[in-house]
Amino acid sequence: MAESPWLQRRQPQPERQGDHRSAFQRDKARILHSAAFRRLQAKTQVLGVGMNDFHRTRLTHSLEASQIGQGIAAQLRQKYPDLTEKLHLSDHLIEALCLGHDIGHPPFGHGGEVALNYMMREEGGFEGNGQTFRIVTKLEPYTPDDGMNLCRRTLLGLVKYPNLLSNLTLASPRSNNLRDWIPAKGLFDDDAGLLDWLLAPLQKTDRDLFMSFQPYDDHVAKTRYKSFDASIMELADDIAYSIHDLEDAIVTGIVSKEAFVEEVTLPIQRLDITWLSKQIQPLSDKLFQGEHYARKDAIGALVNGFITAIEIRTTAVAFKEPLLARNAALPDDYQAALDEFKGFVFRRVIQKSEVQMLEYKGQQLVVALFEAFSSDPQKLLPENTRLRWLAAEKQGKGMRVISDYISGMTDEFASRLYSQLFLPRTGSGLTYNSPY
């Protein structure tokens, strides 16, 4: 029986005696043991790394998303046994996607992403999801040229926005204000050949529909579809961000119960959602009660409530490929409730002045590092990155290598490197043996 094209890899899989793991178990192991995954332990999630020793990092967020993703898969398997069997839903695959979904995000969270996009504005831009695809397909050194050499279905699940940034960028901002340089969400034009390989099993009609997009605002467009596996990963990511990350803000006293009741509890009560609208008030009381066990119980109940509500929907009847024709989704009322949580975290945490100051500081730091390395790459880049830069520069793509290098840094490393480059009397000897 011929192997499914979705299990194929760019390079043949080496045979190892006694290794009976599935393709997705192998892919999960490669992500879990990668340097890019380990660096998430020192990258900002919501609160800045170093603000305290309690808050979540991108690593702990990814672990929580993975746990939620497994829960979603278990629920869908119970609700839709025949359909999930037909779609070959795999817990190992969902784990791999959730563990790997953030490995392309640069230091200093969204601020670092915007700063790199601004610095790469003449070189194809920068976006965290596009960098994730680049890491797993090119940069992480499991193979000489094909990154982790993941199978097609794993790559398909990691691609949340299946088109190129050049197609999704409708107009470039005319200002030099970094806040105007929020990137479109997609893949780099430098990696167009890899996208072609990934989508090769699709019929042309499926490919064109899958890559279709619509305007999001005056500057960027947004793709319309994602694969079945990506939809589960994205739900797990949203739930982890909206519910688990809220816990950090409560424990550290950043948000008040009064604000939460006004902006989350009361709106959800008005939505009149079965179970959730009746339980949101007592759950709110537990969240702010003070005892850790009460808060944990409330967090668990909320996560469970959203997981158990998820259903499978048809995305577009025109799709011939089953992995594209179905998505996991929350019912509209539960999605509206999750949006209340997300909006609260954004308004009361992300936009808080202390967090914005850290984001601004990180942006300026990334800009300064990029300017320094691009001014004299042969002198300042470490040897392995310098060799990559020399090879890429022959094709006019040297700036992409500098972007790869900076985006792979942790918050702490980038800060110390900045000090070494720009502050007097700062010791030398800082090394970063990046494979990028």
Coordinates of C-alpha atoms in Angstrom, one line a residue:
M1 CA 0.0 0.0 0.0
A2 CA 1.4 3.4 -1.1
E3 CA 2.4 5.8 1.7
S4 CA 0.0 8.8 2.2
P5 CA 1.6 11.9 0.6
W6 CA 0.9 13.7 4.0
L7 CA 3.3 11.3 5.7
Q8 CA 6.1 12.0 3.2
R9 CA 9.2 14.0 4.1
R10 CA 11.6 16.1 2.1
Q11 CA 14.4 13.6 2.9
P12 CA 14.0 9.8 3.4
Q13 CA 13.6 8.8 7.0
P14 CA 16.7 6.8 8.2
E15 CA 15.8 3.4 9.5
R16 CA 16.8 2.6 13.1
Q17 CA 16.7 -0.9 14.5
G18 CA 13.8 -1.4 16.8
D19 CA 12.3 2.1 16.3
H20 CA 8.6 1.5 15.9
R21 CA 7.4 5.1 16.5
S22 CA 4.8 6.6 14.3
A23 CA 5.7 9.6 12.0
F24 CA 4.1 12.0 14.4
Q25 CA 5.9 10.6 17.4
R26 CA 9.2 11.2 15.6
D27 CA 8.1 14.8 14.7
K28 CA 7.0 15.5 18.3
A29 CA 10.4 14.3 19.5
R30 CA 12.3 16.5 17.1
I31 CA 10.4 19.6 18.2
L32 CA 10.7 18.8 21.9
H33 CA 14.5 18.2 21.7
S34 CA 15.2 21.2 19.4
A35 CA 17.2 24.3 20.5
A36 CA 14.4 26.5 19.3
F37 CA 12.0 24.8 21.7
R38 CA 14.4 25.1 24.7
R39 CA 14.8 28.8 24.0
L40 CA 11.1 29.4 24.7
Q41 CA 11.9 29.1 28.4
A42 CA 13.5 32.5 28.3
K43 CA 11.1 34.3 25.9
T44 CA 8.2 36.6 26.9
Q45 CA 4.7 35.2 26.8
V46 CA 2.5 38.0 28.4
L47 CA 4.5 39.3 31.3
G48 CA 8.2 40.0 30.7
V49 CA 10.7 37.4 31.6
G50 CA 12.3 38.3 34.8
M51 CA 9.4 40.2 36.3
N52 CA 8.9 37.4 38.8
D53 CA 9.5 33.7 39.1
F54 CA 5.9 32.6 38.8
H55 CA 4.6 33.8 35.5
R56 CA 4.4 31.8 32.3
T57 CA 7.0 31.9 29.5
R58 CA 6.4 30.8 25.9
L59 CA 7.7 27.4 27.0
T60 CA 5.2 26.9 29.8
H61 CA 2.5 28.3 27.6
S62 CA 3.3 25.8 24.8
L63 CA 3.2 22.9 27.3
E64 CA -0.2 24.0 28.6
A65 CA -1.4 24.4 25.0
S66 CA -0.2 20.9 24.3
Q67 CA -2.2 19.5 27.3
I68 CA -5.3 21.4 26.1
G69 CA -4.8 20.2 22.6
Q70 CA -4.8 16.6 23.8
G71 CA -8.0 17.3 25.7
I72 CA -9.6 18.7 22.6
A73 CA -8.6 15.6 20.6
A74 CA -10.0 13.3 23.2
Q75 CA -13.4 15.1 23.3
L76 CA -13.7 15.2 19.5
R77 CA -12.8 11.5 19.3
Q78 CA -15.7 10.8 21.8
K79 CA -18.2 13.1 20.0
Y80 CA -17.3 12.2 16.4
P81 CA -15.7 8.6 16.5
D82 CA -16.3 7.9 12.8
L83 CA -15.2 11.3 11.5
T84 CA -12.1 11.5 13.6
E85 CA -11.1 8.0 12.6
K86 CA -11.6 9.0 8.9
L87 CA -9.4 12.1 9.5
H88 CA -6.8 9.9 11.4
L89 CA -6.8 12.3 14.3
S90 CA -3.5 11.8 16.2
D91 CA -2.7 12.9 19.8
H92 CA 1.0 12.8 19.0
L93 CA 0.4 15.1 16.0
I94 CA -1.6 17.6 18.1
E95 CA 1.0 17.5 20.8
A96 CA 3.7 18.3 18.2
L97 CA 1.8 21.2 16.8
C98 CA 1.1 22.8 20.1
L99 CA 4.7 22.3 21.3
G100 CA 6.0 23.9 18.1
H101 CA 3.5 26.6 17.3
D102 CA 5.5 29.4 19.0
I103 CA 9.2 28.5 18.2
G104 CA 9.5 31.2 15.6
H105 CA 8.6 34.1 17.9
P106 CA 11.4 36.5 18.5
P107 CA 12.6 37.9 21.9
F108 CA 10.3 40.5 23.6
G109 CA 7.1 39.0 22.3
H110 CA 4.9 41.0 19.9
G111 CA 7.2 44.0 20.2
G112 CA 10.2 42.1 18.9
E113 CA 8.1 40.8 16.0
V114 CA 7.1 44.3 15.0
A115 CA 10.6 45.6 15.3
L116 CA 12.0 42.8 13.1
N117 CA 9.3 43.4 10.5
Y118 CA 10.2 47.1 10.4
M119 CA 13.9 46.3 10.0
M120 CA 13.1 43.7 7.3
R121 CA 10.6 46.0 5.5
E122 CA 12.7 46.1 2.3
E123 CA 13.7 42.4 2.5
G124 CA 10.4 40.5 2.7
G125 CA 9.3 41.4 6.2
F126 CA 9.2 39.3 9.4
E127 CA 6.3 37.4 11.1
G128 CA 6.5 34.8 13.9
N129 CA 4.5 32.1 12.2
G130 CA 6.5 32.4 9.1
Q131 CA 9.7 32.1 11.1
T132 CA 8.3 28.9 12.8
F133 CA 7.9 27.4 9.3
R134 CA 11.4 28.5 8.4
I135 CA 12.9 26.9 11.5
V136 CA 11.3 23.5 11.1
T137 CA 11.9 23.4 7.3
K138 CA 15.4 25.0 7.0
L139 CA 17.2 26.2 10.1
E140 CA 17.0 23.6 12.9
P141 CA 20.0 21.3 12.2
Y142 CA 18.5 17.9 12.2
T143 CA 19.5 17.6 8.5
P144 CA 21.9 19.6 6.3
D145 CA 19.3 21.5 4.4
D146 CA 15.8 20.5 5.4
G147 CA 15.6 21.5 9.1
M148 CA 13.7 19.0 11.2
N149 CA 12.5 17.2 8.1
L150 CA 9.0 16.9 9.4
C151 CA 6.3 15.1 7.5
R152 CA 3.9 17.0 5.3
R153 CA 0.9 16.7 7.7
T154 CA 2.8 18.1 10.6
L155 CA 4.0 21.1 8.5
L156 CA 0.4 21.6 7.2
G157 CA -0.8 21.8 10.8
L158 CA 1.9 24.4 11.7
V159 CA 0.9 26.7 8.9
K160 CA -1.9 28.8 10.2
Y161 CA -1.7 31.3 7.3
P162 CA -1.1 29.5 4.0
N163 CA 0.1 32.2 1.8
L164 CA 3.1 34.5 1.3
L165 CA 3.6 37.8 3.0
S166 CA 4.0 39.6 -0.3
N167 CA 0.5 38.6 -1.3
L168 CA -1.0 39.4 2.1
T169 CA 0.7 42.9 2.5
L170 CA -1.7 45.3 0.7
A171 CA 0.2 48.5 1.5
S172 CA 3.3 49.4 3.4
P173 CA 3.0 52.1 6.1
R174 CA 4.5 55.4 5.2
S175 CA 5.6 56.3 8.7
N176 CA 8.7 55.2 10.7
N177 CA 6.6 54.6 13.8
L178 CA 7.0 51.0 14.8
R179 CA 3.4 50.6 15.9
D180 CA 2.4 51.0 12.3
W181 CA 4.5 48.0 11.2
I182 CA 2.4 45.2 12.5
P183 CA 3.0 42.5 9.9
A184 CA 0.6 40.5 7.9
K185 CA 0.4 36.8 9.0
G186 CA 1.9 34.5 6.5
L187 CA 5.1 32.8 5.1
F188 CA 8.2 34.5 3.7
D189 CA 8.7 34.7 0.0
D190 CA 12.2 33.2 0.6
D191 CA 10.4 30.0 1.5
A192 CA 7.9 29.9 -1.4
G193 CA 9.4 26.7 -2.8
L194 CA 8.8 24.9 0.5
L195 CA 5.2 26.0 0.5
D196 CA 4.9 24.6 -3.1
W197 CA 6.2 21.3 -1.9
L198 CA 3.9 21.2 1.1
L199 CA 0.8 21.8 -1.0
A200 CA 1.8 19.5 -3.9
P201 CA -0.7 16.7 -2.9
L202 CA -3.7 19.2 -3.3
Q203 CA -5.7 19.6 -6.5
K204 CA -5.4 23.0 -8.0
T205 CA -8.9 24.0 -6.9
D206 CA -8.2 23.0 -3.3
R207 CA -4.9 24.8 -3.3
D208 CA -6.3 28.0 -4.7
L209 CA -9.2 28.0 -2.2
F210 CA -6.9 27.1 0.7
M211 CA -4.6 30.0 -0.2
S212 CA -7.4 32.5 -0.7
F213 CA -7.5 35.6 1.4
Q214 CA -9.5 38.7 2.1
P215 CA -8.7 42.3 3.3
Y216 CA -8.3 42.6 7.0
D217 CA -7.6 46.3 7.1
D218 CA -6.1 48.9 4.8
H219 CA -2.6 47.4 5.0
V220 CA -2.9 43.6 5.3
A221 CA -5.1 40.7 4.2
K222 CA -5.8 37.5 6.1
T223 CA -6.0 34.0 4.8
R224 CA -9.4 32.3 5.1
Y225 CA -8.7 28.7 5.8
K226 CA -6.5 26.4 7.8
S227 CA -6.2 22.6 8.1
F228 CA -8.2 20.4 10.6
D229 CA -5.1 19.9 12.8
A230 CA -4.1 23.6 12.7
S231 CA -7.7 24.5 13.9
I232 CA -7.2 22.3 17.0
M233 CA -3.8 23.8 17.7
E234 CA -5.2 27.3 17.4
L235 CA -8.1 26.6 19.7
A236 CA -5.7 25.2 22.3
D237 CA -3.4 28.2 21.9
D238 CA -6.4 30.6 22.4
I239 CA -7.7 28.8 25.5
A240 CA -4.2 28.7 27.1
Y241 CA -3.7 32.4 26.4
S242 CA -7.2 33.5 27.5
I243 CA -7.6 31.4 30.6
H244 CA -4.2 30.1 31.8
D245 CA -2.3 33.4 31.2
L246 CA -5.1 35.3 33.1
E247 CA -3.9 33.4 36.2
D248 CA -0.6 35.2 36.1
A249 CA -2.3 38.6 36.1
I250 CA -4.5 37.6 39.0
V251 CA -1.8 36.2 41.2
T252 CA 0.5 39.2 40.6
G253 CA -2.3 41.7 41.3
I254 CA -2.2 43.3 37.9
V255 CA -6.0 42.9 37.5
S256 CA -8.8 43.5 40.0
K257 CA -11.9 41.5 40.6
E258 CA -14.1 44.5 40.1
A259 CA -12.7 45.0 36.6
F260 CA -13.0 41.3 35.8
V261 CA -16.7 41.2 36.9
E262 CA -17.5 44.3 34.9
E263 CA -15.7 43.3 31.7
V264 CA -16.0 39.5 31.7
T265 CA -18.5 38.1 34.2
L266 CA -21.4 40.4 33.4
P267 CA -21.0 40.2 29.6
I268 CA -20.8 36.4 29.7
Q269 CA -24.0 36.3 31.9
R270 CA -25.8 38.4 29.2
L271 CA -24.8 35.9 26.5
D272 CA -27.0 33.3 28.3
I273 CA -24.8 30.3 27.5
T274 CA -25.8 26.9 28.8
W275 CA -23.7 26.1 31.9
L276 CA -21.2 28.9 31.5
S277 CA -23.4 31.9 32.0
K278 CA -24.8 30.4 35.3
Q279 CA -21.4 29.3 36.6
I280 CA -19.3 32.4 35.6
Q281 CA -20.1 34.3 38.8
P282 CA -19.1 31.6 41.3
L283 CA -16.1 30.8 39.1
S284 CA -15.2 34.5 39.2
D285 CA -15.4 34.5 43.0
K286 CA -13.0 31.5 43.1
L287 CA -10.5 33.1 40.8
F288 CA -10.1 36.1 43.2
Q289 CA -10.7 34.2 46.4
G290 CA -7.1 34.1 47.4
E291 CA -6.5 30.4 48.0
H292 CA -4.5 28.8 45.2
Y293 CA -6.6 25.6 45.2
A294 CA -9.8 27.6 44.6
R295 CA -8.2 29.5 41.7
K296 CA -6.8 26.3 40.2
D297 CA -10.3 24.7 40.4
A298 CA -11.9 27.6 38.7
I299 CA -9.2 27.7 35.9
G300 CA -9.7 24.0 35.4
A301 CA -13.5 24.3 35.2
L302 CA -13.3 27.1 32.6
V303 CA -10.8 25.3 30.4
N304 CA -12.9 22.1 30.6
G305 CA -16.0 24.1 29.7
F306 CA -14.5 25.5 26.6
I307 CA -12.9 22.1 25.6
T308 CA -16.1 20.2 25.9
A309 CA -18.0 22.7 23.8
I310 CA -15.8 22.3 20.8
E311 CA -17.3 20.8 17.7
I312 CA -16.3 19.8 14.1
R313 CA -17.6 22.0 11.3
T314 CA -17.4 22.0 7.5
T315 CA -15.2 24.8 6.3
A316 CA -16.1 24.8 2.6
V317 CA -18.0 22.1 0.7
A318 CA -15.8 22.8 -2.3
F319 CA -12.7 21.2 -0.6
K320 CA -11.9 17.7 -1.9
E321 CA -9.2 17.2 0.7
P322 CA -10.8 16.0 4.0
L323 CA -8.1 17.7 6.1
L324 CA -9.2 21.0 4.7
A325 CA -12.9 20.4 4.5
R326 CA -13.3 20.1 8.3
N327 CA -12.2 22.4 11.2
A328 CA -12.6 22.2 15.0
A329 CA -14.5 25.2 16.3
L330 CA -16.3 26.6 19.3
P331 CA -20.0 27.3 19.0
D332 CA -20.6 31.0 18.4
D333 CA -21.7 31.7 21.9
Y334 CA -18.7 30.0 23.5
Q335 CA -16.4 31.8 21.0
A336 CA -18.0 35.1 22.1
A337 CA -17.3 34.2 25.7
L338 CA -13.6 33.3 24.9
D339 CA -13.3 36.6 23.1
E340 CA -14.3 38.4 26.3
F341 CA -11.5 36.7 28.2
K342 CA -9.0 37.5 25.4
G343 CA -10.1 41.1 25.2
F344 CA -9.7 41.4 29.0
V345 CA -6.2 40.1 29.0
F346 CA -5.3 42.4 26.1
R347 CA -6.8 45.5 27.7
R348 CA -5.8 45.0 31.3
V349 CA -2.5 43.2 30.9
I350 CA -0.9 43.7 27.4
Q351 CA -1.8 47.4 27.3
K352 CA -0.8 48.1 30.9
S353 CA 1.9 50.8 30.9
E354 CA 4.5 48.6 32.7
V355 CA 4.1 45.9 30.0
Q356 CA 4.1 48.4 27.2
M357 CA 7.3 50.0 28.5
L358 CA 9.0 46.6 28.5
E359 CA 7.7 46.0 24.9
Y360 CA 9.0 49.4 23.8
K361 CA 12.4 48.7 25.4
G362 CA 12.6 45.4 23.7
Q363 CA 11.7 46.9 20.3
Q364 CA 14.4 49.5 20.6
L365 CA 16.9 46.9 21.6
V366 CA 16.0 44.6 18.6
V367 CA 16.3 47.6 16.2
A368 CA 19.7 48.5 17.6
L369 CA 21.0 44.9 17.4
F370 CA 19.8 44.7 13.8
E371 CA 21.4 47.9 12.8
A372 CA 24.7 46.9 14.4
F373 CA 24.9 43.4 12.7
S374 CA 23.8 44.7 9.3
S375 CA 26.4 47.5 9.4
D376 CA 29.3 45.0 9.7
P377 CA 28.1 41.4 9.6
Q378 CA 31.6 39.9 8.9
K379 CA 33.0 41.4 12.0
L380 CA 30.1 41.0 14.5
L381 CA 28.3 37.8 13.5
P382 CA 29.4 34.6 15.2
E383 CA 31.3 32.2 12.9
N384 CA 28.5 29.8 11.9
T385 CA 26.1 32.6 11.3
R386 CA 28.7 34.6 9.4
L387 CA 29.2 31.6 7.0
R388 CA 25.5 31.4 6.4
W389 CA 25.4 35.2 5.8
L390 CA 28.2 35.0 3.3
A391 CA 26.4 32.3 1.3
A392 CA 23.1 34.1 1.5
E393 CA 24.6 37.5 0.6
K394 CA 25.7 36.1 -2.8
Q395 CA 21.9 35.7 -3.6
G396 CA 21.1 39.1 -2.1
K397 CA 19.5 37.5 1.0
G398 CA 22.0 38.3 3.7
M399 CA 19.5 40.3 5.8
R400 CA 17.3 37.2 6.2
V401 CA 20.2 35.5 8.0
I402 CA 20.6 38.4 10.4
S403 CA 16.8 38.3 11.0
D404 CA 17.1 34.5 11.7
Y405 CA 20.0 35.1 14.1
I406 CA 18.2 37.9 16.2
S407 CA 14.8 36.2 16.2
G408 CA 16.4 33.1 17.7
M409 CA 17.7 35.0 20.7
T410 CA 16.1 34.8 24.1
D411 CA 15.1 38.0 25.9
E412 CA 18.0 37.7 28.3
F413 CA 20.7 37.0 25.7
A414 CA 19.5 39.9 23.5
S415 CA 19.7 42.2 26.5
R416 CA 23.2 41.1 27.5
L417 CA 24.4 41.3 23.9
Y418 CA 23.1 44.8 23.7
S419 CA 25.0 45.7 26.8
Q420 CA 28.2 44.2 25.4
L421 CA 27.9 46.1 22.1
F422 CA 26.7 49.5 23.3
L423 CA 27.5 50.0 27.0
P424 CA 31.0 50.9 28.3
R425 CA 32.8 48.7 30.8
T426 CA 30.6 45.7 30.0
G427 CA 32.6 42.4 30.0
S428 CA 33.1 40.4 26.8
G429 CA 33.0 36.7 26.4
L430 CA 29.3 36.4 25.6
T431 CA 28.8 33.5 23.1
Y432 CA 25.7 32.3 21.3
N433 CA 26.3 29.1 19.3
S434 CA 23.3 29.6 17.1
P435 CA 22.7 27.1 14.3
Y436 CA 21.1 30.0 12.5

